[in-house]
């Protein structure tokens, strides 16, 4: 009889355990900080799942994870994109309306990383999970090589601009 009760109790507890929701595993803020500072987080298999998760979380309005072990001057934070002020010019779109121009940004937000108190990277992301990273001169000097998509797209955008007027030397 004791075995039957123990088996029944174990079965009931197991059934209850399966019905109780478990807390979602939080994204490791320190790993996210390291991945966003990498030359290309997409090329590092260990970075892809946590970065994709943090981007999904941000898109759903959740906060950016923190890293308590990052050390002084090392941090990452998220800010929403706002065109034209907080959106790179190559990703800013202008739509004319009766009441004036309406600015939009191809990206929803940006994750900025600082290393030793200096800007290192800014990764722009959109709701579809697409990203592009702007590497600071400090990051470029330290990394030696990096994903150049942001630089390439900025150069292509600049090439579409009309030439700047030159000052006439005679006046």
XYZ file of N, CA and C in Angstrom, residues 22-116:
285
model
N 7.647 27.376 -16.011
C 8.983 27.658 -15.507
C 9.407 29.031 -16.003
N 10.226 29.689 -15.235
C 10.705 31.017 -15.615
C 11.577 30.904 -16.857
N 11.411 31.857 -17.742
C 12.250 31.873 -18.944
C 13.681 32.156 -18.527
N 14.603 31.522 -19.205
C 16.001 31.717 -18.886
C 16.431 33.099 -19.360
N 16.977 33.876 -18.468
C 17.387 35.238 -18.794
C 18.635 35.219 -19.671
N 18.735 36.214 -20.517
C 19.901 36.358 -21.367
C 21.060 36.831 -20.490
N 22.229 36.251 -20.686
C 23.431 36.617 -19.937
C 23.943 37.962 -20.443
N 23.777 39.006 -19.640
C 24.178 40.345 -20.037
C 25.660 40.466 -20.353
N 26.506 39.709 -19.646
C 27.952 39.775 -19.901
C 28.282 39.166 -21.268
N 27.644 38.057 -21.601
C 27.865 37.444 -22.915
C 27.363 38.367 -24.016
N 26.218 38.994 -23.799
C 25.662 39.927 -24.782
C 26.614 41.100 -24.993
N 27.169 41.633 -23.916
C 28.132 42.732 -24.007
C 29.333 42.318 -24.856
N 29.888 41.136 -24.585
C 31.035 40.648 -25.363
C 30.673 40.421 -26.827
N 29.501 39.867 -27.069
C 29.094 39.573 -28.446
C 28.869 40.852 -29.250
N 28.218 41.856 -28.647
C 28.005 43.109 -29.359
C 29.320 43.846 -29.626
N 30.358 43.574 -28.839
C 31.665 44.206 -29.039
C 32.552 43.424 -30.015
N 32.092 42.267 -30.466
C 32.887 41.417 -31.369
C 32.912 41.989 -32.785
N 33.932 41.602 -33.570
C 34.005 42.077 -34.960
C 32.783 41.689 -35.795
N 32.143 40.574 -35.486
C 30.913 40.158 -36.149
C 30.245 39.104 -35.283
N 29.236 39.512 -34.512
C 28.588 38.558 -33.617
C 27.942 37.416 -34.383
N 27.533 37.668 -35.627
C 26.880 36.634 -36.435
C 27.835 35.503 -36.800
N 29.142 35.776 -36.779
C 30.141 34.774 -37.135
C 30.580 33.925 -35.940
N 30.051 34.212 -34.758
C 30.415 33.472 -33.550
C 29.198 32.657 -33.111
N 29.236 31.334 -33.317
C 28.051 30.511 -33.023
C 27.494 30.700 -31.610
N 28.352 30.900 -30.606
C 27.881 31.070 -29.235
C 27.157 32.402 -29.035
N 27.337 33.347 -29.941
C 26.696 34.661 -29.807
C 25.316 34.724 -30.450
N 25.080 33.911 -31.444
C 23.838 34.036 -32.210
C 22.586 33.861 -31.343
N 22.446 32.763 -30.565
C 21.213 32.619 -29.774
C 20.984 33.749 -28.757
N 21.991 34.150 -27.957
C 21.691 35.210 -26.994
C 21.408 36.568 -27.639
N 22.073 36.886 -28.737
C 21.808 38.165 -29.396
C 20.419 38.146 -30.020
N 20.062 37.056 -30.679
C 18.711 36.954 -31.250
C 17.660 37.091 -30.142
N 17.929 36.461 -28.980
C 16.975 36.531 -27.863
C 16.855 37.955 -27.335
N 17.976 38.641 -27.149
C 17.901 40.009 -26.624
C 17.199 40.929 -27.626
N 17.398 40.710 -28.922
C 16.690 41.515 -29.924
C 15.189 41.244 -29.879
N 14.791 39.976 -29.701
C 13.363 39.644 -29.551
C 12.803 40.311 -28.295
N 13.585 40.258 -27.204
C 13.140 40.871 -25.952
C 12.959 42.380 -26.112
N 13.927 43.036 -26.750
C 13.825 44.480 -26.960
C 12.606 44.818 -27.817
N 12.372 44.022 -28.868
C 11.225 44.252 -29.742
C 9.909 44.121 -28.979
N 9.917 43.326 -27.918
C 8.703 43.134 -27.095
C 8.648 44.115 -25.927
N 9.590 45.054 -25.888
C 9.575 46.070 -24.849
C 10.270 45.687 -23.561
N 10.964 44.561 -23.549
C 11.693 44.161 -22.346
C 12.974 44.969 -22.233
N 13.501 45.042 -21.049
C 14.720 45.806 -20.804
C 15.972 45.126 -21.329
N 17.024 45.919 -21.444
C 18.312 45.401 -21.889
C 19.004 44.738 -20.701
N 19.625 43.555 -20.887
C 20.262 42.873 -19.751
C 21.510 43.625 -19.285
N 21.822 43.471 -18.016
C 23.015 44.126 -17.482
C 24.074 43.076 -17.159
N 25.292 43.566 -16.990
C 26.411 42.689 -16.643
C 27.107 43.281 -15.430
N 26.923 42.652 -14.296
C 27.523 43.130 -13.060
C 29.022 42.964 -12.996
N 29.584 42.131 -13.865
C 31.025 41.864 -13.827
C 31.781 42.587 -14.931
N 31.162 43.554 -15.581
C 31.787 44.179 -16.747
C 32.978 45.063 -16.403
N 33.062 45.547 -15.194
C 34.173 46.404 -14.806
C 33.890 47.856 -15.135
N 34.657 48.733 -14.507
C 34.460 50.173 -14.691
C 34.691 50.565 -16.146
N 33.768 51.352 -16.687
C 33.915 51.859 -18.046
C 33.447 50.924 -19.132
N 33.060 49.713 -18.797
C 32.577 48.739 -19.776
C 31.075 48.585 -19.589
N 30.316 48.932 -20.623
C 28.865 48.870 -20.491
C 28.208 48.759 -21.855
N 26.938 48.420 -21.822
C 26.108 48.404 -23.031
C 24.732 48.896 -22.626
N 24.086 49.617 -23.523
C 22.735 50.087 -23.258
C 21.980 50.181 -24.570
N 20.675 50.231 -24.447
C 19.792 50.292 -25.607
C 19.098 51.639 -25.663
N 18.924 52.167 -26.884
C 18.127 53.377 -27.113
C 17.291 53.156 -28.367
N 16.075 53.654 -28.347
C 15.211 53.549 -29.516
C 15.680 54.521 -30.586
N 15.552 54.114 -31.836
C 15.927 54.975 -32.963
C 14.870 56.055 -33.139
N 15.319 57.244 -33.445
C 14.433 58.376 -33.736
C 15.062 59.153 -34.882
N 14.420 59.118 -36.026
C 14.949 59.859 -37.176
C 14.467 61.288 -37.097
N 15.220 62.262 -37.469
C 16.549 62.140 -38.038
C 17.674 62.173 -37.005
N 17.376 62.489 -35.735
C 18.428 62.674 -34.740
C 19.188 61.435 -34.326
N 18.497 60.346 -34.036
C 19.156 59.126 -33.572
C 18.966 58.011 -34.601
N 19.431 58.280 -35.808
C 19.386 57.297 -36.894
C 20.467 57.698 -37.887
N 21.322 56.764 -38.281
C 22.355 57.122 -39.259
C 21.725 57.655 -40.546
N 22.372 58.604 -41.199
C 21.761 59.237 -42.382
C 21.448 58.256 -43.510
N 22.261 57.211 -43.671
C 21.996 56.267 -44.754
C 20.765 55.404 -44.498
N 20.253 55.417 -43.269
C 19.064 54.634 -42.931
C 17.864 55.521 -42.604
N 18.011 56.828 -42.782
C 16.928 57.768 -42.533
C 16.154 57.991 -43.821
N 14.847 57.884 -43.743
C 13.974 58.102 -44.895
C 13.114 59.333 -44.625
N 12.896 60.118 -45.667
C 12.061 61.320 -45.556
C 10.850 61.135 -46.453
N 9.680 61.284 -45.869
C 8.419 61.185 -46.600
C 7.740 62.546 -46.501
N 7.419 63.120 -47.647
C 6.761 64.431 -47.651
C 5.274 64.254 -47.373
N 4.757 65.144 -46.557
C 3.327 65.147 -46.282
C 2.850 66.595 -46.342
N 1.543 66.786 -46.272
C 0.985 68.137 -46.321
C 1.491 69.002 -45.174
N 1.762 68.375 -44.037
C 2.201 69.145 -42.870
C 3.727 69.218 -42.756
N 4.430 68.728 -43.747
C 5.892 68.790 -43.720
C 6.514 67.406 -43.784
N 7.840 67.345 -43.717
C 8.513 66.053 -43.846
C 8.273 65.149 -42.635
N 8.156 63.867 -42.907
C 8.057 62.842 -41.870
C 9.297 61.975 -42.006
N 10.037 61.852 -40.921
C 11.274 61.072 -40.932
C 11.041 59.703 -40.309
N 11.586 58.681 -40.949
C 11.553 57.331 -40.394
C 12.953 56.749 -40.464
N 13.166 55.712 -39.691
C 14.462 55.043 -39.653
C 14.259 53.579 -40.032
N 15.194 53.035 -40.801
C 15.118 51.620 -41.181
C 15.285 50.694 -39.974
N 15.830 51.227 -38.883
C 16.094 50.433 -37.685
C 15.257 50.926 -36.525
N 14.936 50.019 -35.615
C 14.085 50.331 -34.472
C 14.853 50.873 -33.285
N 16.073 50.402 -33.113
C 16.865 50.804 -31.960
C 18.328 50.525 -32.175
N 19.123 50.897 -31.165
C 20.567 50.695 -31.233
C 21.091 50.286 -29.869
N 22.008 49.334 -29.885
C 22.708 48.914 -28.676
C 24.111 49.486 -28.765
N 24.442 50.347 -27.807
C 25.756 50.985 -27.776
C 26.627 50.316 -26.724
N 27.864 50.030 -27.096
C 28.822 49.397 -26.193
C 29.989 50.345 -25.980
N 30.365 50.526 -24.721
C 31.551 51.302 -24.369
C 32.551 50.372 -23.700
N 33.806 50.498 -24.081
C 34.893 49.723 -23.483
C 35.898 50.722 -22.923
N 36.252 50.528 -21.670
C 37.168 51.433 -20.971
C 36.711 52.887 -21.080
